[in-house]
Coordinates of C-alpha atoms in Angstrom, one line a residue:
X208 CA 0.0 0.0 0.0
X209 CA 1.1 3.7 -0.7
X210 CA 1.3 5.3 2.3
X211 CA 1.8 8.7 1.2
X212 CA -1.5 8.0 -1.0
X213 CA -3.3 7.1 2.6
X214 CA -2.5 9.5 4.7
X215 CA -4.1 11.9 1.9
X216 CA -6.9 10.1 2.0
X217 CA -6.9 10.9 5.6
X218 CA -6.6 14.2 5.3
X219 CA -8.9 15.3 2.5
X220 CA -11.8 13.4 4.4
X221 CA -10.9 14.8 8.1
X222 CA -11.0 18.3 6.5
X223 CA -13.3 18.0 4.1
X224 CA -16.1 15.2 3.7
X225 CA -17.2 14.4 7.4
X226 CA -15.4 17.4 9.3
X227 CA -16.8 16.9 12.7
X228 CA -15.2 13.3 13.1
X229 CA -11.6 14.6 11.8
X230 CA -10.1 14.5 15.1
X231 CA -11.2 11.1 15.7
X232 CA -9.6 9.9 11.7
X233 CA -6.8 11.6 12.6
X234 CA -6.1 9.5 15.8
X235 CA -6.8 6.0 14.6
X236 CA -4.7 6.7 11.8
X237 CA -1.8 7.4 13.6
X238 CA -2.5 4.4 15.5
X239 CA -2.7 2.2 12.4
X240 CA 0.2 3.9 10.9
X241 CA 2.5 2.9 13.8
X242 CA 0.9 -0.8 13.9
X243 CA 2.3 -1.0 10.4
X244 CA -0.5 -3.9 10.2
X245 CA -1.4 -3.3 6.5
X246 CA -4.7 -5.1 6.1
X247 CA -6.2 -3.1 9.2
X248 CA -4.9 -0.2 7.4
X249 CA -6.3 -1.2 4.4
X250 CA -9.8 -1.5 6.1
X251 CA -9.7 1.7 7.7
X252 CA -8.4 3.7 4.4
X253 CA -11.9 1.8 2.6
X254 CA -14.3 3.2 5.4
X255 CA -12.9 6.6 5.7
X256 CA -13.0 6.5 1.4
X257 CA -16.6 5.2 1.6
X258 CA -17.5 7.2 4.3
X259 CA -16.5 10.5 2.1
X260 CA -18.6 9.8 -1.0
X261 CA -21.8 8.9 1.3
X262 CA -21.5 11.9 3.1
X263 CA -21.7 13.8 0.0
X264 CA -25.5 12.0 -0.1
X265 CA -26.5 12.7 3.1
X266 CA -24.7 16.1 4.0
X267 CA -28.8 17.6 3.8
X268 CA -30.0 15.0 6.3
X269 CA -27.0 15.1 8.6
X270 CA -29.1 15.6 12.0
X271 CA -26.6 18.5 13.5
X272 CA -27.5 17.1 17.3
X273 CA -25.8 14.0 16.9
X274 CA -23.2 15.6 14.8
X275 CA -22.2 17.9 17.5
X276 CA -22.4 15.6 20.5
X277 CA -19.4 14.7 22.4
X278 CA -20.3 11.0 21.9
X279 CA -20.6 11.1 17.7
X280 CA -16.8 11.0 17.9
X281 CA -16.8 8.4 20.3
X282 CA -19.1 6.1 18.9
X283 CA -17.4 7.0 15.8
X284 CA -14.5 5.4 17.1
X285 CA -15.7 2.5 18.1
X286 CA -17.6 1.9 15.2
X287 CA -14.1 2.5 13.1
X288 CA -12.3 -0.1 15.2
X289 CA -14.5 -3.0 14.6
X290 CA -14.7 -2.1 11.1
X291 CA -10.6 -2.9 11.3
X292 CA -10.9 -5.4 13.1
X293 CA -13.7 -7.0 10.8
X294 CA -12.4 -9.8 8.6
X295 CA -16.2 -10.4 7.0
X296 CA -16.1 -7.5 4.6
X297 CA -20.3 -7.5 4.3
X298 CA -20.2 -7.0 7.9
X299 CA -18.2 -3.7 8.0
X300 CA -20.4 -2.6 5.3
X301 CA -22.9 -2.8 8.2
X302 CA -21.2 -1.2 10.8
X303 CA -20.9 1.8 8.5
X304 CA -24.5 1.9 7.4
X305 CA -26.0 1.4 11.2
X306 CA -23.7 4.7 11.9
X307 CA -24.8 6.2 9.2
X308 CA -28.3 5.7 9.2
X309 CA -28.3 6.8 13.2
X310 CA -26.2 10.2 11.7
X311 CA -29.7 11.2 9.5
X312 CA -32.6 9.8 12.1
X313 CA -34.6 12.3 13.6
X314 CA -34.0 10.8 16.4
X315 CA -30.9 11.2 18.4
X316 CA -30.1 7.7 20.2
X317 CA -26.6 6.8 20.9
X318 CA -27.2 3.6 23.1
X319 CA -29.5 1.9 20.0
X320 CA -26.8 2.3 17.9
X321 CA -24.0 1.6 20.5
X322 CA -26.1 -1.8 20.7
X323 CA -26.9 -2.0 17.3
X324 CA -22.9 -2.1 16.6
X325 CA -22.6 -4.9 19.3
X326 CA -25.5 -7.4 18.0
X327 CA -23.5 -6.8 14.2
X328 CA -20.5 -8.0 15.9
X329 CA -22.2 -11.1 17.1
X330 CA -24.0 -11.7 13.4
X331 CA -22.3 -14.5 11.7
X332 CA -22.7 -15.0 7.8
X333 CA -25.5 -17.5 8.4
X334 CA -27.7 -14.8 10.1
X335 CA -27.1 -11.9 7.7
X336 CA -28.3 -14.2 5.2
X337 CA -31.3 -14.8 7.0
X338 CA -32.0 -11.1 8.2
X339 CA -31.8 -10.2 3.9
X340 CA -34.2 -13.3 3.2
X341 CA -37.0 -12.0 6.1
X342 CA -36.6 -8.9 5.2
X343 CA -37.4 -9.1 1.5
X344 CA -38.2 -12.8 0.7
X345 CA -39.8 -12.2 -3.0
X346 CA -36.3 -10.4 -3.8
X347 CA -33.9 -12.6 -1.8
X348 CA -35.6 -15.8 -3.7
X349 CA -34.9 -14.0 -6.9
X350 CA -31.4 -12.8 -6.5
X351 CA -30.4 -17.0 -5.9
X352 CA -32.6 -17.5 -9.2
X353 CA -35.8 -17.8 -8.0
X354 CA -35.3 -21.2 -6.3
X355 CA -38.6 -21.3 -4.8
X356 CA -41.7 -21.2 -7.5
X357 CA -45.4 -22.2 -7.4
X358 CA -45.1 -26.0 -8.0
X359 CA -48.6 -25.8 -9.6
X360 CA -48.3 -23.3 -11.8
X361 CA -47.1 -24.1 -15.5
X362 CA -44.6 -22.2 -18.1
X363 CA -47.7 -20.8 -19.5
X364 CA -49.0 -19.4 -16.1
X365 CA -51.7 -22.1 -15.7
X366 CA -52.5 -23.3 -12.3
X367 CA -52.4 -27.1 -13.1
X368 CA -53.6 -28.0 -9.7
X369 CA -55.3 -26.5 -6.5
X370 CA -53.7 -29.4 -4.3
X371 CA -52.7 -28.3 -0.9
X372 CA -49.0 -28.7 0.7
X373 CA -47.5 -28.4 3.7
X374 CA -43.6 -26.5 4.0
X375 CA -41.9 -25.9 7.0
X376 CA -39.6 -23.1 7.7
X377 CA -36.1 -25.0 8.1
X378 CA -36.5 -27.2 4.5
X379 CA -37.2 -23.9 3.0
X380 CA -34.4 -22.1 3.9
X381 CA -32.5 -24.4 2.8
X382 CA -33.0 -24.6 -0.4
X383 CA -32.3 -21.0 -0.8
X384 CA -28.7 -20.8 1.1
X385 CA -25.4 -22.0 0.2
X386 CA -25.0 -25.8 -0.2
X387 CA -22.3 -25.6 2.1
X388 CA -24.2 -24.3 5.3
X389 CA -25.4 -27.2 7.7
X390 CA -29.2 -27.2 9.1
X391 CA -27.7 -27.5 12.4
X392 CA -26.1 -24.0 12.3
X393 CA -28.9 -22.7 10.8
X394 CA -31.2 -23.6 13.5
X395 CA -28.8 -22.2 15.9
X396 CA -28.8 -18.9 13.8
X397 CA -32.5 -18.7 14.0
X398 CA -32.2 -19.4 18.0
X399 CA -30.0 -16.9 18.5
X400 CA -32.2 -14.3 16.6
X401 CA -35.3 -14.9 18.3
X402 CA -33.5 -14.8 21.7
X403 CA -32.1 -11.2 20.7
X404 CA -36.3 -10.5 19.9
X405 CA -35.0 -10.3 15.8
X406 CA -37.2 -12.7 14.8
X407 CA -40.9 -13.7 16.6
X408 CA -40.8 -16.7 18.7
X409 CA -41.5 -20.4 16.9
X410 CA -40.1 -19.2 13.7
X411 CA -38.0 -22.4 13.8
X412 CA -41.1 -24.4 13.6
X413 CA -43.0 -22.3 11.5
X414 CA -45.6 -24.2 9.3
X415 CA -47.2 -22.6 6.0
X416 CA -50.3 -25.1 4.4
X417 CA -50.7 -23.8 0.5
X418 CA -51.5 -24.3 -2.8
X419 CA -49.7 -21.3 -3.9
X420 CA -46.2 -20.2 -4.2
X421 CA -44.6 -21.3 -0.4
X422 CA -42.1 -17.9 -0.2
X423 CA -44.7 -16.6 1.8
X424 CA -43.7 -18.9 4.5
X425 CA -41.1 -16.0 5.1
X426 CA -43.8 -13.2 5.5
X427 CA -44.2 -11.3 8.9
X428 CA -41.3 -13.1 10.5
X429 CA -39.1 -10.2 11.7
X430 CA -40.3 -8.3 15.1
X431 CA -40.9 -5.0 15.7
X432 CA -37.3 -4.4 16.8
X433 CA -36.1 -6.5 14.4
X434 CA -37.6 -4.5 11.5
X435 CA -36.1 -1.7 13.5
X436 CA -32.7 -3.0 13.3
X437 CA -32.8 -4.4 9.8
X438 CA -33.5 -0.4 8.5
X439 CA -30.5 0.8 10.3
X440 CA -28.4 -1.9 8.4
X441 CA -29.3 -0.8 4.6
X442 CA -27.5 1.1 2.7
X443 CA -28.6 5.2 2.6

């Protein structure tokens, strides 16, 4: 990595794109600098870089009470260092956005996103999948190629039949994840989202009788909280 090129990159976006955390760039890079760990660095240089250009979005939006609290700095750096620290690259996307996102609410709420920023830490790959699938299931089923179809329902659009099955919620998910993920782990994934009150309780065992297309076995899944949560992760 250029160095020179990196600590421009600092610079420009202290002084310029996102001003009121400069101080706090200005720090962890030095830290970084001296660590002389170059994938870290690398990871911080990509934030501060997509931080600049989303700035330039949301500059309109920016809600100046958070901005000019003591704790957007710190929260800034927190949120910085576990973006470093981050191996999972989709996951310091997230960190990012739920920072973001918080920077533009109406609603000034350090502690949500302080513990927004810890239950990201704790997501593993298994449960972002499934927060993207109940979030949006028509789009999820069609960006893995529309896996799951109406079974009675012909090339032509013709309902061939008005037979009713039964699907449950763990077969289904599978067939839309990964080949290599194991049913085991993603039972334990959905555990560990309805004990964080993500997902409503008995998900797991959910049961959907149809004679239609079974994606809707997906529908009204997420909680209150967890719909709550889910916003703060998307992209501005």
């Amino acid at each position: 990595m250029d160095k020179k090129k990196a600590l421009s990159t600092m610079g420009k976006a202290a002084v310029s794109a996102i001003p009121f955390v400069g101080g706090s760039i200005a720090s962890l890079w030095s830290d970084l600098e001296s660590s002389q760990i170059e994938r870290k660095i690398s990871r911080f240089v990509g934030l501060v870089e997509t931080l600049q250009s989303d700035f330039e979005v949301i500059k309109d939006k920016v809600n100046q009470d958070f901005v000019s609290a003591s704790d957007c700095q710190d929260i800034f750096e927190k949120m910085s260092k576990l973006v470093i620290n981050e191996r999972v690259e989709e996951k310091r996307f997230l960190y990012k956005n739920a920072y973001l996102n918080s920077m533009t609410s109406t609603i000034v709420d350090f502690d949500a996103l302080e513990r927004n920023l810890r239950l990201i830490e704790q997501l593993n790959t298994i449960e972002i999948h499934l927060l993207r699938l109940f979030d949006n299931p028509k789009l999820y089923n069609k960006n893995v190629g529309n896996i799951i179809r109406d079974p009675f329902i012909d090339a032509n659009g013709n309902r061939l039949s008005s037979y009713m099955v039964d699907y449950f919620m763990l077969e289904q998910i599978m067939r839309l994840l990964p080949r290599e993920i194991k049913k085991d782990d993603v039972y334990e994934s959905i555990l560990f989202l309805t004990q964080n009150r993500i997902i409503k309780e008995g998900v797991v065992n959910k049961q959907l009788k149809t004679n239609g297309n079974p994606i809707s076995i997906f529908d009204d899944v997420l909680t209150d909280k967890g719909k709550s949560f889910v916003k703060q992760l998307k992209s501005i």
